[in-house]
mmCIF file with all atom_site columns, C-alpha atoms in Angstrom:
data_model
loop_
_atom_site.group_PDB
_atom_site.id
_atom_site.type_symbol
_atom_site.label_atom_id
_atom_site.label_alt_id
_atom_site.label_comp_id
_atom_site.label_asym_id
_atom_site.label_entity_id
_atom_site.label_seq_id
_atom_site.pdbx_PDB_ins_code
_atom_site.Cartn_x
_atom_site.Cartn_y
_atom_site.Cartn_z
_atom_site.occupancy
_atom_site.B_iso_or_equiv
_atom_site.pdbx_formal_charge
_atom_site.auth_seq_id
_atom_site.auth_comp_id
_atom_site.auth_asym_id
_atom_site.auth_atom_id
_atom_site.pdbx_PDB_model_num
ATOM 1   C CA . MET A 1 1   ? -0.004  -0.001 0.004   1.00 0.00 ? 1   MET A CA 1
ATOM 2   C CA . LYS A 1 2   ? 2.917   2.329  0.742   1.00 0.00 ? 2   LYS A CA 1
ATOM 3   C CA . TRP A 1 3   ? 4.206   1.800  -2.830  1.00 0.00 ? 3   TRP A CA 1
ATOM 4   C CA . ALA A 1 4   ? 0.813   2.653  -4.380  1.00 0.00 ? 4   ALA A CA 1
ATOM 5   C CA . ASN A 1 5   ? 0.587   5.811  -2.328  1.00 0.00 ? 5   ASN A CA 1
ATOM 6   C CA . ALA A 1 6   ? 4.111   6.817  -3.409  1.00 0.00 ? 6   ALA A CA 1
ATOM 7   C CA . MET A 1 7   ? 3.178   6.223  -7.058  1.00 0.00 ? 7   MET A CA 1
ATOM 8   C CA . ASP A 1 8   ? -0.001  8.249  -6.603  1.00 0.00 ? 8   ASP A CA 1
ATOM 9   C CA . ASP A 1 9   ? 2.099   11.106 -5.190  1.00 0.00 ? 9   ASP A CA 1
ATOM 10  C CA . LEU A 1 10  ? 4.552   10.871 -8.108  1.00 0.00 ? 10  LEU A CA 1
ATOM 11  C CA . GLN A 1 11  ? 1.737   10.861 -10.657 1.00 0.00 ? 11  GLN A CA 1
ATOM 12  C CA . LEU A 1 12  ? 0.082   13.835 -8.949  1.00 0.00 ? 12  LEU A CA 1
ATOM 13  C CA . ILE A 1 13  ? 3.315   15.793 -8.785  1.00 0.00 ? 13  ILE A CA 1
ATOM 14  C CA . ASP A 1 14  ? 4.067   15.034 -12.453 1.00 0.00 ? 14  ASP A CA 1
ATOM 15  C CA . TRP A 1 15  ? 0.548   16.035 -13.483 1.00 0.00 ? 15  TRP A CA 1
ATOM 16  C CA . GLN A 1 16  ? 0.737   19.282 -11.468 1.00 0.00 ? 16  GLN A CA 1
ATOM 17  C CA . THR A 1 17  ? 4.097   20.083 -13.074 1.00 0.00 ? 17  THR A CA 1
ATOM 18  C CA . ARG A 1 18  ? 2.754   19.567 -16.600 1.00 0.00 ? 18  ARG A CA 1
ATOM 19  C CA . ALA A 1 19  ? -0.502  21.386 -15.854 1.00 0.00 ? 19  ALA A CA 1
ATOM 20  C CA . LEU A 1 20  ? 1.372   24.344 -14.363 1.00 0.00 ? 20  LEU A CA 1
ATOM 21  C CA . LEU A 1 21  ? 3.705   24.656 -17.364 1.00 0.00 ? 21  LEU A CA 1
ATOM 22  C CA . ALA A 1 22  ? 0.780   24.375 -19.806 1.00 0.00 ? 22  ALA A CA 1
ATOM 23  C CA . ALA A 1 23  ? -1.238  26.997 -17.928 1.00 0.00 ? 23  ALA A CA 1
ATOM 24  C CA . GLY A 1 24  ? 1.793   29.319 -17.947 1.00 0.00 ? 24  GLY A CA 1
ATOM 25  C CA . GLN A 1 25  ? 2.317   28.780 -21.684 1.00 0.00 ? 25  GLN A CA 1
ATOM 26  C CA . GLN A 1 26  ? -1.362  29.541 -22.354 1.00 0.00 ? 26  GLN A CA 1
ATOM 27  C CA . GLN A 1 27  ? -1.344  32.470 -19.877 1.00 0.00 ? 27  GLN A CA 1
ATOM 28  C CA . GLU A 1 28  ? -4.295  30.993 -18.011 1.00 0.00 ? 28  GLU A CA 1
ATOM 29  C CA . TRP A 1 29  ? -3.885  33.087 -14.854 1.00 0.00 ? 29  TRP A CA 1
ATOM 30  C CA . GLU A 1 30  ? -6.926  31.685 -13.026 1.00 0.00 ? 30  GLU A CA 1
ATOM 31  C CA . LYS A 1 31  ? -5.757  28.111 -13.715 1.00 0.00 ? 31  LYS A CA 1
ATOM 32  C CA . ILE A 1 32  ? -2.292  28.989 -12.349 1.00 0.00 ? 32  ILE A CA 1
ATOM 33  C CA . GLN A 1 33  ? -3.880  30.402 -9.209  1.00 0.00 ? 33  GLN A CA 1
ATOM 34  C CA . GLN A 1 34  ? -5.954  27.215 -8.725  1.00 0.00 ? 34  GLN A CA 1
ATOM 35  C CA . LEU A 1 35  ? -2.913  25.037 -9.328  1.00 0.00 ? 35  LEU A CA 1
ATOM 36  C CA . ASP A 1 36  ? -0.967  27.035 -6.738  1.00 0.00 ? 36  ASP A CA 1
ATOM 37  C CA . SER A 1 37  ? -3.646  26.256 -4.200  1.00 0.00 ? 37  SER A CA 1
ATOM 38  C CA . ASP A 1 38  ? -3.716  22.581 -5.166  1.00 0.00 ? 38  ASP A CA 1
ATOM 39  C CA . ILE A 1 39  ? 0.106   22.358 -4.963  1.00 0.00 ? 39  ILE A CA 1
ATOM 40  C CA . ALA A 1 40  ? 0.096   23.965 -1.531  1.00 0.00 ? 40  ALA A CA 1
ATOM 41  C CA . ALA A 1 41  ? -2.467  21.407 -0.335  1.00 0.00 ? 41  ALA A CA 1
ATOM 42  C CA . MET A 1 42  ? -0.419  18.558 -1.781  1.00 0.00 ? 42  MET A CA 1
ATOM 43  C CA . LEU A 1 43  ? 2.764   19.804 -0.118  1.00 0.00 ? 43  LEU A CA 1
ATOM 44  C CA . CYS A 1 44  ? 0.939   20.075 3.209   1.00 0.00 ? 44  CYS A CA 1
ATOM 45  C CA . SER A 1 45  ? -0.212  16.490 2.827   1.00 0.00 ? 45  SER A CA 1
ATOM 46  C CA . LEU A 1 46  ? 3.429   15.408 2.404   1.00 0.00 ? 46  LEU A CA 1
ATOM 47  C CA . TYR A 1 47  ? 4.488   17.044 5.674   1.00 0.00 ? 47  TYR A CA 1
ATOM 48  C CA . GLY A 1 48  ? 5.979   14.485 8.028   1.00 0.00 ? 48  GLY A CA 1
ATOM 49  C CA . ARG A 1 49  ? 5.950   11.708 5.412   1.00 0.00 ? 49  ARG A CA 1
ATOM 50  C CA . GLU A 1 50  ? 8.962   10.009 3.990   1.00 0.00 ? 50  GLU A CA 1
ATOM 51  C CA . VAL A 1 51  ? 10.137  11.575 0.724   1.00 0.00 ? 51  VAL A CA 1
ATOM 52  C CA . GLY A 1 52  ? 12.139  9.153  -1.427  1.00 0.00 ? 52  GLY A CA 1
ATOM 53  C CA . GLU A 1 53  ? 14.604  10.073 -4.127  1.00 0.00 ? 53  GLU A CA 1
ATOM 54  C CA . GLN A 1 54  ? 12.050  9.842  -6.991  1.00 0.00 ? 54  GLN A CA 1
ATOM 55  C CA . LYS A 1 55  ? 9.576   12.021 -5.147  1.00 0.00 ? 55  LYS A CA 1
ATOM 56  C CA . ARG A 1 56  ? 12.306  14.516 -4.281  1.00 0.00 ? 56  ARG A CA 1
ATOM 57  C CA . GLU A 1 57  ? 13.305  14.751 -7.960  1.00 0.00 ? 57  GLU A CA 1
ATOM 58  C CA . ALA A 1 58  ? 9.674   15.191 -8.966  1.00 0.00 ? 58  ALA A CA 1
ATOM 59  C CA . LEU A 1 59  ? 9.239   17.910 -6.327  1.00 0.00 ? 59  LEU A CA 1
ATOM 60  C CA . ASN A 1 60  ? 12.370  19.653 -7.619  1.00 0.00 ? 60  ASN A CA 1
ATOM 61  C CA . LYS A 1 61  ? 10.952  19.650 -11.154 1.00 0.00 ? 61  LYS A CA 1
ATOM 62  C CA . LEU A 1 62  ? 7.694   21.026 -9.817  1.00 0.00 ? 62  LEU A CA 1
ATOM 63  C CA . GLN A 1 63  ? 9.564   23.749 -7.950  1.00 0.00 ? 63  GLN A CA 1
ATOM 64  C CA . GLN A 1 64  ? 11.481  24.695 -11.134 1.00 0.00 ? 64  GLN A CA 1
ATOM 65  C CA . ALA A 1 65  ? 8.229   24.810 -13.104 1.00 0.00 ? 65  ALA A CA 1
ATOM 66  C CA . HIS A 1 66  ? 6.661   26.952 -10.406 1.00 0.00 ? 66  HIS A CA 1
ATOM 67  C CA . ARG A 1 67  ? 9.534   29.430 -10.512 1.00 0.00 ? 67  ARG A CA 1
ATOM 68  C CA . LYS A 1 68  ? 9.452   29.590 -14.315 1.00 0.00 ? 68  LYS A CA 1
ATOM 69  C CA . VAL A 1 69  ? 5.713   30.152 -14.506 1.00 0.00 ? 69  VAL A CA 1
ATOM 70  C CA . HIS A 1 70  ? 5.683   32.778 -11.758 1.00 0.00 ? 70  HIS A CA 1
ATOM 71  C CA . GLN A 1 71  ? 8.525   34.584 -13.465 1.00 0.00 ? 71  GLN A CA 1
ATOM 72  C CA . GLN A 1 72  ? 6.338   34.698 -16.586 1.00 0.00 ? 72  GLN A CA 1
ATOM 73  C CA . VAL A 1 73  ? 3.426   35.997 -14.493 1.00 0.00 ? 73  VAL A CA 1
ATOM 74  C CA . ARG A 1 74  ? 5.596   38.735 -12.948 1.00 0.00 ? 74  ARG A CA 1
ATOM 75  C CA . GLN A 1 75  ? 6.914   39.712 -16.377 1.00 0.00 ? 75  GLN A CA 1
ATOM 76  C CA . GLN A 1 76  ? 3.409   39.873 -17.834 1.00 0.00 ? 76  GLN A CA 1
ATOM 77  C CA . ARG A 1 77  ? 2.189   41.890 -14.843 1.00 0.00 ? 77  ARG A CA 1
ATOM 78  C CA . ASP A 1 78  ? 5.101   44.340 -15.211 1.00 0.00 ? 78  ASP A CA 1
ATOM 79  C CA . GLU A 1 79  ? 4.447   44.746 -18.954 1.00 0.00 ? 79  GLU A CA 1
ATOM 80  C CA . LEU A 1 80  ? 0.749   45.333 -18.330 1.00 0.00 ? 80  LEU A CA 1
ATOM 81  C CA . SER A 1 81  ? 1.525   47.863 -15.617 1.00 0.00 ? 81  SER A CA 1
ATOM 82  C CA . GLN A 1 82  ? 3.929   49.684 -17.953 1.00 0.00 ? 82  GLN A CA 1
ATOM 83  C CA . ASP A 1 83  ? 1.326   49.707 -20.739 1.00 0.00 ? 83  ASP A CA 1
ATOM 84  C CA . MET A 1 84  ? -1.313  51.081 -18.403 1.00 0.00 ? 84  MET A CA 1
ATOM 85  C CA . LEU A 1 85  ? 1.047   53.825 -17.175 1.00 0.00 ? 85  LEU A CA 1
ATOM 86  C CA . GLN A 1 86  ? 1.937   54.760 -20.752 1.00 0.00 ? 86  GLN A CA 1
ATOM 87  C CA . GLN A 1 87  ? -1.755  54.913 -21.762 1.00 0.00 ? 87  GLN A CA 1
ATOM 88  C CA . ARG A 1 88  ? -2.589  57.092 -18.760 1.00 0.00 ? 88  ARG A CA 1
ATOM 89  C CA . ASN A 1 89  ? 0.289   59.447 -19.570 1.00 0.00 ? 89  ASN A CA 1
ATOM 90  C CA . GLN A 1 90  ? -0.826  59.648 -23.204 1.00 0.00 ? 90  GLN A CA 1
ATOM 91  C CA . ARG A 1 91  ? -4.421  60.306 -22.169 1.00 0.00 ? 91  ARG A CA 1
ATOM 92  C CA . GLU A 1 92  ? -3.330  63.011 -19.725 1.00 0.00 ? 92  GLU A CA 1
ATOM 93  C CA . GLY A 1 93  ? -1.154  64.594 -22.415 1.00 0.00 ? 93  GLY A CA 1
ATOM 94  C CA . ALA A 1 94  ? -3.971  64.521 -24.949 1.00 0.00 ? 94  ALA A CA 1
ATOM 95  C CA . LEU A 1 95  ? -6.396  66.027 -22.427 1.00 0.00 ? 95  LEU A CA 1
ATOM 96  C CA . SER A 1 96  ? -3.923  68.761 -21.565 1.00 0.00 ? 96  SER A CA 1
ATOM 97  C CA . TYR A 1 97  ? -3.392  69.521 -25.268 1.00 0.00 ? 97  TYR A CA 1
ATOM 98  C CA . ALA A 1 98  ? -7.156  69.584 -25.895 1.00 0.00 ? 98  ALA A CA 1
ATOM 99  C CA . MET A 1 99  ? -7.665  71.948 -22.972 1.00 0.00 ? 99  MET A CA 1
ATOM 100 C CA . PHE A 1 100 ? -4.837  74.215 -24.224 1.00 0.00 ? 100 PHE A CA 1
ATOM 101 C CA . ALA A 1 101 ? -6.236  74.166 -27.762 1.00 0.00 ? 101 ALA A CA 1
ATOM 102 C CA . GLY A 1 102 ? -9.716  74.914 -26.453 1.00 0.00 ? 102 GLY A CA 1
ATOM 103 C CA . GLN A 1 103 ? -8.388  77.828 -24.434 1.00 0.00 ? 103 GLN A CA 1
ATOM 104 C CA . GLU A 1 104 ? -6.477  79.188 -27.454 1.00 0.00 ? 104 GLU A CA 1
ATOM 105 C CA . MET A 1 105 ? -9.598  78.876 -29.571 1.00 0.00 ? 105 MET A CA 1
ATOM 106 C CA . ALA A 1 106 ? -11.739 80.624 -26.944 1.00 0.00 ? 106 ALA A CA 1
ATOM 107 C CA . GLU A 1 107 ? -9.217  83.466 -26.669 1.00 0.00 ? 107 GLU A CA 1
ATOM 108 C CA . GLY A 1 108 ? -9.107  83.754 -30.456 1.00 0.00 ? 108 GLY A CA 1
ATOM 109 C CA . LEU A 1 109 ? -12.909 84.002 -30.661 1.00 0.00 ? 109 LEU A CA 1
ATOM 110 C CA . ALA A 1 110 ? -12.985 86.562 -27.860 1.00 0.00 ? 110 ALA A CA 1
ATOM 111 C CA . SER A 1 111 ? -10.439 88.793 -29.588 1.00 0.00 ? 111 SER A CA 1
ATOM 112 C CA . ASN A 1 112 ? -12.406 88.656 -32.861 1.00 0.00 ? 112 ASN A CA 1
ATOM 113 C CA . GLU A 1 113 ? -15.559 90.010 -31.268 1.00 0.00 ? 113 GLU A CA 1
#
C-alpha cells in the first residue's frame, strides 16, 4: 500500500508540473492560481511523510516549473503595468493639449468680437 501511495504522489506531482507549465504557456492566470492552491495542499499532505529520491526529484521539477511560470506571471504583470502607465500618460497629455487648444480657440474667438 505504501508503494501505491508513493506512485500516486509521483503521478500527482508530475501532473501538477505539466498542468502548471501548460497554464503558464497559455497564460491561463486563473488556472495557475488554482494550481498554486492545489500544490500547496499537496505539499501540506506530504508534511511528516517520507520523501524518497524519486519524489524529491519530482518535487524539484515542480519547484522549477513553479519558478518559471511565476517569473512569466511577474513579467506579464510588469508589462501590463507599464502599458497602463503609458496609456494614462498619453491620455493626460492629450487632455492637456485639448484643454490648451480649447483655451487658445476661446481666446481667439474673444479677440475677434
